[in-house]
Amino acid sequence: SSSSSSSIMKRWPQPVVVSHGDYEQDAALDDFIGGPLYSQQKNLPKLPVPSIENTLKIFLPSALPLAESEEEAQNLIQACESFPQEALKLQERLEARRDETSDSSWLQLWWNQEGYLKYREPVVINVSYFFNIKHDDETIKDVEGKPLGVMRGAAALVALGQYRKQVCSGQTPQETIGKKNIPLCSTAFKYMFHGCRIPKKDQDVYKMYDPSLYKHCIVAVKGQFFAMDFVDAENNDEPLSLESLEAGLMKCITLAEKNRNEHHGLDLGVLTADHRDKWAENRERLLQVGGEAMEKALCKLESGAIVLCLDDDDPISLRQLSNTFWHGYNESHINRWFDKSINLMCQSDGKLGFLGEHSMADAMPAVGLCEFIAETKYGNLVNASRDKSSAKIPAVENIFGEVMDLVAKNDEMMSCIEECKYEKFLLSDLNIFCIDDQCISYLLAFPNENSSP
């Protein structure tokens, strides 16, 4: 829900900012938010254009061992010898672009637009990335009537609320690298929370909503989406208590089960896994079917801080878990909104994963958030909240409640949903390899040679 209560977050000049992929154009927000996080944005080193000579000096020793014959090796050497003259004009154009660019990066606009927002294949697997967050099995224990997924989800929301407050107010320290503490660009942080990719014909856009106005997250249960307040506007945007968030998540589960029994469920989230132009067409079709109520519902979903997915799955192997987190294995794919900047996925046994939409932010800001969540233990939160007053039940709203019947009665819309669910069902299982970290498992995936395309 929106609020005008006092907060350390500044009210943005506009309640929503639409980005077309240009960090330089969006940089006014960095200046406006301010704080330590954006204090060095004007002092960033410029992205260099590597010289052709240095590029070849690195490339040739790396590529030569891959030559399968002496003839192939000699052809490669000759190609490298002639390349500097062949590439001279292109090199001059790149250097001119570097010199003409006032931003620190001559590459960022091409990277964001050509590599992401204009890319038309589904974001699932092709764009999005995921982490398996270290399991909190030391402090989360079975409690009668309280699912492990709810306990882990509530603890994750407490951590997320604390991290969000620091990031959205600019109070997070700017990251540096090396012995000289060279500042790293912070511009990607503003796309983390209350952000959503929006499908458009040929090129998507990215919407950022003012975090000072919106205090809710999205909770996905059984393919349905609920808006739930998770920070307290009357308490300087501090996260609600663990008990309050657990009560709110249980309320979402109860409503989802009731709706699922009365209706089959719309499973609108599967549309976000489709080809981008096709999803753009279906989004316009949703707006035509649902009118103003659908527009309001989509705005509510897009403006949420993140999506917390309470899955019914209980994956056992690392491969099963990884497929669940990356693209929604079995039935959990209906429980995602893949366009949202962040989906946090809680399994029924308390395992937790992170799914990031990659278009406007790389993984470095996300790693900090995941480490913070991993270090926030459920048992510590329980002990810290024992002296607090009784739990405050957060407001919960069924986002698509007003339009469910309209969509369900529209045969064309339901056919589009079922078609997308079938295409998603055909998504192949993946061979996945894991590199363990203290808090996060980084996972690499490769297509299964025996799976169908």
XYZ file of C-alpha atoms in Angstrom:
453
model
C 0.000 0.000 0.000
C 1.087 3.585 -0.518
C 1.927 5.948 2.319
C 3.126 9.491 2.888
C 4.474 8.878 6.401
C 7.922 10.130 7.354
C 10.808 8.007 6.155
C 14.526 8.324 5.573
C 13.663 7.721 1.917
C 13.132 10.819 -0.188
C 9.954 11.174 -2.214
C 10.932 10.860 -5.886
C 10.024 13.667 -8.307
C 7.742 11.153 -10.082
C 6.060 8.106 -8.505
C 7.257 5.855 -11.342
C 10.248 6.134 -13.669
C 10.258 4.308 -17.010
C 13.738 3.282 -18.145
C 14.651 2.506 -21.756
C 17.977 0.991 -20.791
C 20.144 4.108 -20.598
C 22.019 4.369 -17.295
C 23.056 7.919 -18.161
C 19.459 9.000 -18.682
C 18.441 7.381 -15.372
C 21.399 8.846 -13.446
C 19.302 11.759 -12.153
C 17.845 9.300 -9.648
C 21.337 8.470 -8.363
C 21.919 12.172 -7.675
C 18.475 12.578 -6.105
C 18.732 9.584 -3.751
C 22.294 10.480 -2.769
C 23.923 9.042 0.339
C 27.139 7.012 0.569
C 25.896 4.545 -2.052
C 26.000 7.121 -4.851
C 28.696 9.426 -3.459
C 31.371 8.413 -5.993
C 29.260 8.139 -9.135
C 30.887 11.247 -10.605
C 34.392 9.885 -9.912
C 34.157 6.509 -11.657
C 36.973 5.560 -14.026
C 36.009 5.503 -17.700
C 35.557 2.155 -19.377
C 38.592 1.759 -21.682
C 38.637 0.539 -25.260
C 41.311 -2.188 -25.314
C 43.952 -1.754 -27.972
C 44.005 -4.259 -30.833
C 47.584 -5.219 -29.961
C 46.778 -6.058 -26.333
C 43.649 -7.918 -27.378
C 45.614 -10.147 -29.762
C 48.384 -10.611 -27.209
C 45.816 -12.176 -24.854
C 43.679 -13.881 -27.487
C 46.279 -15.834 -29.478
C 47.857 -17.836 -26.597
C 44.337 -18.689 -25.404
C 43.037 -19.783 -28.806
C 46.034 -21.643 -30.195
C 45.670 -24.730 -27.938
C 42.191 -25.211 -29.431
C 43.565 -25.648 -32.964
C 43.021 -29.247 -34.093
C 45.829 -29.275 -36.677
C 49.023 -27.469 -37.612
C 47.276 -25.984 -40.636
C 44.501 -24.572 -38.467
C 47.073 -23.095 -36.062
C 48.959 -21.390 -38.915
C 45.713 -19.976 -40.340
C 44.899 -18.540 -36.923
C 48.319 -16.903 -36.623
C 47.996 -15.374 -40.097
C 44.501 -14.088 -39.308
C 45.819 -12.373 -36.183
C 48.630 -10.782 -38.167
C 46.226 -9.225 -40.691
C 43.530 -8.311 -38.164
C 44.973 -4.952 -36.931
C 44.680 -3.389 -40.380
C 41.263 -4.949 -41.025
C 39.892 -3.699 -37.697
C 41.483 -0.240 -37.770
C 38.344 1.666 -38.838
C 36.158 -0.089 -36.262
C 38.735 0.574 -33.548
C 38.749 4.280 -34.435
C 34.957 4.409 -34.217
C 34.970 2.734 -30.791
C 37.575 5.175 -29.504
C 35.537 8.101 -30.862
C 32.436 6.787 -29.067
C 34.452 6.505 -25.857
C 35.623 10.115 -26.167
C 32.142 11.432 -27.013
C 30.401 9.616 -24.158
C 29.971 11.736 -21.042
C 28.979 8.679 -19.045
C 31.672 6.419 -17.568
C 30.739 3.598 -19.949
C 30.586 3.806 -23.753
C 29.167 0.275 -23.780
C 26.268 0.431 -21.289
C 23.508 1.555 -23.679
C 24.366 -1.089 -26.271
C 24.696 -3.679 -23.529
C 21.355 -2.925 -21.878
C 19.334 -2.475 -25.053
C 20.845 -4.897 -27.564
C 21.801 -7.543 -25.027
C 18.667 -7.441 -22.904
C 15.708 -5.158 -23.604
C 15.655 -5.875 -27.356
C 16.345 -9.579 -26.858
C 13.112 -11.335 -27.806
C 13.587 -14.844 -26.441
C 12.020 -15.653 -23.027
C 13.844 -14.290 -19.985
C 13.596 -17.732 -18.384
C 17.018 -19.437 -18.643
C 18.101 -17.108 -21.481
C 18.364 -14.001 -19.282
C 17.510 -14.660 -15.632
C 20.048 -16.000 -13.128
C 19.572 -17.713 -9.793
C 21.255 -18.509 -6.474
C 20.606 -21.258 -3.967
C 20.811 -19.497 -0.582
C 22.354 -21.447 2.289
C 19.734 -23.382 4.242
C 18.929 -22.190 7.769
C 18.525 -25.709 9.147
C 20.129 -24.863 12.483
C 17.435 -22.506 13.757
C 14.314 -23.394 11.739
C 12.629 -26.346 13.408
C 9.263 -28.009 12.909
C 6.482 -26.152 14.707
C 2.963 -27.548 14.653
C 0.697 -25.554 12.331
C 3.565 -23.445 10.970
C 5.040 -24.595 7.614
C 8.818 -24.427 7.280
C 8.439 -22.464 4.056
C 6.449 -19.788 5.876
C 9.049 -19.558 8.648
C 11.918 -19.178 6.178
C 9.916 -16.790 4.013
C 9.070 -14.526 6.947
C 12.701 -14.442 8.082
C 13.793 -13.606 4.521
C 11.296 -10.716 4.423
C 12.675 -9.290 7.673
C 16.196 -9.370 6.216
C 14.983 -8.004 2.903
C 13.152 -5.146 4.618
C 16.309 -4.130 6.463
C 18.449 -4.337 3.310
C 15.850 -2.475 1.236
C 15.804 0.421 3.669
C 19.563 0.877 3.419
C 19.658 0.595 -0.372
C 16.616 2.727 -1.165
C 17.799 5.514 1.147
C 21.329 5.429 -0.308
C 22.861 4.554 3.073
C 24.556 1.376 1.844
C 28.325 2.013 1.471
C 29.567 2.239 -2.099
C 31.490 -0.887 -3.052
C 35.172 -0.618 -3.963
C 37.732 -2.936 -5.498
C 41.488 -3.449 -5.140
C 44.083 -2.065 -2.759
C 43.418 1.452 -4.038
C 39.698 1.111 -3.195
C 38.579 2.057 -6.688
C 34.820 2.778 -6.496
C 32.428 0.478 -8.318
C 29.368 1.848 -10.071
C 26.240 1.797 -7.871
C 23.663 2.663 -10.511
C 22.233 -0.886 -10.669
C 21.092 -0.780 -7.023
C 18.082 1.433 -7.761
C 16.599 -1.252 -10.027
C 16.645 -3.914 -7.263
C 13.444 -3.177 -5.369
C 10.006 -2.122 -6.628
C 11.182 -2.732 -10.203
C 9.734 -4.725 -13.070
C 10.507 -5.390 -16.716
C 7.545 -4.573 -18.979
C 7.116 -6.363 -22.328
C 6.867 -4.135 -25.402
C 6.992 -4.884 -29.118
C 10.640 -4.975 -30.288
C 12.100 -3.485 -27.092
C 10.978 -3.832 -23.474
C 11.077 -1.073 -20.872
C 11.838 -1.223 -17.163
C 9.656 0.461 -14.541
C 10.961 1.673 -11.181
C 8.440 2.648 -8.512
C 9.182 5.135 -5.720
C 9.969 3.031 -2.607
C 8.862 5.863 -0.319
C 5.298 5.356 -1.584
C 5.052 1.563 -1.686
C 5.410 -0.705 1.341
C 4.221 -4.030 -0.032
C 5.777 -7.151 -1.463
C 4.086 -9.748 -3.663
C 3.362 -13.221 -2.292
C 2.811 -15.993 -4.842
C 0.869 -19.068 -3.672
C -0.547 -21.786 -5.918
C -0.264 -19.561 -8.983
C -2.066 -16.640 -7.319
C -0.563 -13.292 -6.368
C -1.189 -11.290 -3.216
C 0.011 -7.841 -2.173
C 1.144 -7.836 1.473
C 2.580 -4.959 3.477
C 5.933 -6.045 4.920
C 7.444 -2.806 6.239
C 5.916 -0.391 8.759
C 5.391 3.104 7.339
C 4.671 4.360 10.864
C 8.001 3.046 12.150
C 10.436 4.576 9.668
C 10.061 1.722 7.163
C 11.384 -0.929 9.541
C 10.265 -4.444 8.574
C 7.248 -5.839 10.366
C 7.926 -8.383 13.097
C 8.618 -12.019 12.295
C 5.300 -13.046 13.859
C 3.376 -10.451 11.828
C 4.908 -11.616 8.580
C 4.268 -15.280 9.408
C 0.617 -14.427 10.099
C 0.381 -12.530 6.819
C 1.889 -15.405 4.824
C -0.487 -17.881 6.462
C -3.351 -15.589 5.476
C -2.135 -15.654 1.859
C -2.040 -19.469 1.924
C -5.570 -19.682 3.339
C -6.938 -17.315 0.676
C -5.083 -19.143 -2.118
C -6.447 -22.530 -1.060
C -9.984 -21.133 -0.871
C -9.686 -19.496 -4.299
C -8.162 -22.620 -5.823
C -11.078 -24.707 -4.621
C -13.679 -22.221 -5.897
C -11.870 -21.438 -9.180
C -9.350 -23.464 -11.121
C -6.982 -20.487 -10.905
C -5.712 -18.260 -13.663
C -1.960 -18.973 -13.462
C -1.242 -15.640 -15.132
C 2.428 -15.818 -14.149
C 3.188 -18.341 -16.913
C 2.620 -15.584 -19.481
C 5.814 -13.880 -18.285
C 7.821 -16.937 -19.388
C 6.843 -16.509 -23.031
C 8.592 -14.954 -26.035
C 8.779 -11.214 -25.329
C 6.696 -10.016 -28.305
C 4.083 -12.677 -27.613
C 3.972 -11.714 -23.930
C 3.617 -8.051 -24.981
C 0.581 -8.987 -27.085
C -0.921 -11.035 -24.252
C -0.355 -8.227 -21.752
C -2.320 -5.865 -24.011
C -4.980 -8.548 -24.332
C -5.194 -8.786 -20.521
C -5.733 -5.025 -20.333
C -8.460 -5.225 -22.964
C -10.237 -8.010 -21.092
C -9.859 -6.570 -17.590
C -9.924 -2.855 -18.308
C -9.096 -0.410 -15.551
C -9.219 -3.114 -12.863
C -6.560 -5.129 -14.713
C -4.372 -2.038 -15.149
C -4.625 -1.379 -11.421
C -3.796 -5.028 -10.639
C -0.713 -5.063 -12.868
C 0.476 -1.793 -11.331
C 0.069 -3.297 -7.856
C 2.124 -6.335 -8.843
C 4.828 -4.375 -10.661
C 5.250 -1.889 -7.786
C 5.831 -4.546 -5.115
C 9.312 -4.681 -3.601
C 9.890 -8.297 -4.704
C 7.940 -11.518 -5.255
C 8.076 -14.093 -2.455
C 7.078 -17.481 -3.891
C 5.714 -20.052 -1.436
C 6.104 -23.270 -3.443
C 4.480 -26.598 -2.679
C 7.470 -28.517 -4.056
C 9.986 -30.381 -1.916
C 12.991 -30.887 -4.238
C 15.542 -33.327 -2.870
C 18.576 -33.338 -5.154
C 20.617 -30.275 -6.003
C 19.617 -30.692 -9.625
C 15.909 -30.717 -8.769
C 16.371 -27.699 -6.523
C 18.283 -25.809 -9.194
C 15.693 -26.470 -11.884
C 13.013 -25.302 -9.462
C 14.825 -22.062 -8.768
C 15.825 -21.292 -12.337
C 12.691 -21.991 -14.341
C 10.084 -23.503 -12.029
C 10.343 -27.284 -12.134
C 7.140 -29.374 -11.962
C 4.254 -27.088 -10.943
C 6.233 -24.249 -9.377
C 6.536 -22.362 -12.687
C 2.977 -21.045 -12.196
C 4.219 -19.457 -8.970
C 6.564 -16.919 -10.585
C 6.360 -13.480 -12.140
C 9.556 -13.717 -14.164
C 9.588 -10.006 -15.079
C 9.994 -8.852 -11.484
C 13.471 -7.760 -10.471
C 13.599 -10.392 -7.703
C 11.732 -13.626 -7.009
C 12.579 -15.252 -3.652
C 11.453 -18.883 -3.705
C 10.661 -20.790 -0.499
C 10.210 -24.551 -0.681
C 7.997 -26.527 1.685
C 11.063 -27.762 3.607
C 12.440 -24.243 4.134
C 15.004 -24.181 1.319
C 15.338 -20.732 -0.249
C 16.379 -19.544 -3.698
C 16.888 -16.226 -5.479
C 15.901 -15.522 -9.099
C 17.056 -12.244 -10.647
C 15.785 -10.554 -13.806
C 19.037 -9.538 -15.475
C 18.185 -6.689 -17.842
C 19.168 -3.644 -15.754
C 21.264 -5.101 -12.949
C 24.133 -7.569 -12.711
C 24.559 -10.084 -9.914
C 26.916 -8.120 -7.637
C 24.194 -6.114 -5.809
C 22.123 -9.303 -5.557
C 24.997 -11.233 -3.955
C 25.099 -8.722 -1.092
C 21.367 -9.161 -0.516
C 21.575 -12.965 -0.609
C 24.476 -13.013 1.841
C 22.521 -10.729 4.178
C 19.485 -13.026 4.000
C 21.677 -16.093 4.616
C 23.225 -14.495 7.683
C 19.815 -13.560 9.137
C 18.895 -16.584 11.261
C 15.325 -17.414 12.187
C 16.245 -18.266 15.777
C 17.893 -14.874 16.291
C 14.799 -13.096 14.978
C 12.581 -15.080 17.345
C 14.755 -14.113 20.311
C 14.847 -10.462 19.230
C 11.065 -10.227 18.934
C 10.108 -11.827 22.261
C 10.021 -8.498 24.052
C 7.898 -6.801 21.381
C 4.158 -6.252 21.575
C 1.614 -8.541 19.913
C 1.902 -9.234 16.210
C 0.380 -6.751 13.780
C -1.415 -8.603 10.972
C -0.346 -7.012 7.677
C -2.860 -6.033 5.016
C -3.259 -8.685 2.310
C -4.924 -8.140 -1.082
C -5.683 -10.665 -3.827
C -4.205 -8.711 -6.743
C -6.233 -10.257 -9.554
C -9.341 -10.909 -7.451
C -11.529 -8.392 -9.299
C -10.616 -9.677 -12.760
C -10.473 -13.442 -12.245
C -13.970 -14.068 -13.602
C -13.461 -11.724 -16.572
C -10.318 -13.575 -17.654
C -11.739 -17.032 -16.906
C -14.747 -16.334 -19.153
C -12.598 -15.126 -22.050
C -11.835 -18.202 -24.167
C -9.097 -16.491 -26.196
C -7.239 -15.355 -23.071
C -7.512 -18.746 -21.388
C -6.289 -20.424 -24.583
C -3.193 -18.180 -24.541
C -2.521 -19.150 -20.925
C -2.894 -22.867 -21.604
C -0.657 -22.646 -24.672
C 2.027 -20.920 -22.633
C 1.723 -23.538 -19.875
C 2.213 -26.288 -22.464
C 5.302 -24.591 -23.938
C 6.689 -24.147 -20.433
C 6.037 -27.847 -19.758
C 8.298 -28.722 -22.704
C 11.250 -26.914 -21.115
C 14.037 -29.447 -20.841
C 15.615 -30.671 -17.659
C 19.123 -29.259 -17.299
C 22.453 -30.681 -16.227
C 23.600 -28.400 -13.420
C 26.938 -28.102 -11.657
C 27.384 -26.369 -8.320
C 30.216 -24.324 -6.837
C 29.612 -23.889 -3.114
C 30.250 -20.623 -1.275
C 29.857 -19.916 2.428
C 26.384 -18.464 1.988
C 25.401 -19.045 -1.621
C 25.657 -21.893 -4.104
C 26.584 -20.634 -7.558
C 25.201 -22.972 -10.153
C 26.119 -23.473 -13.794
C 23.697 -25.205 -16.130
C 24.137 -26.938 -19.453
C 21.481 -28.436 -21.748
C 20.842 -32.122 -21.292
C 22.135 -33.873 -24.404
C 19.324 -36.396 -24.203
C 16.502 -33.884 -23.707
C 14.184 -32.594 -26.384
C 14.501 -28.962 -27.521
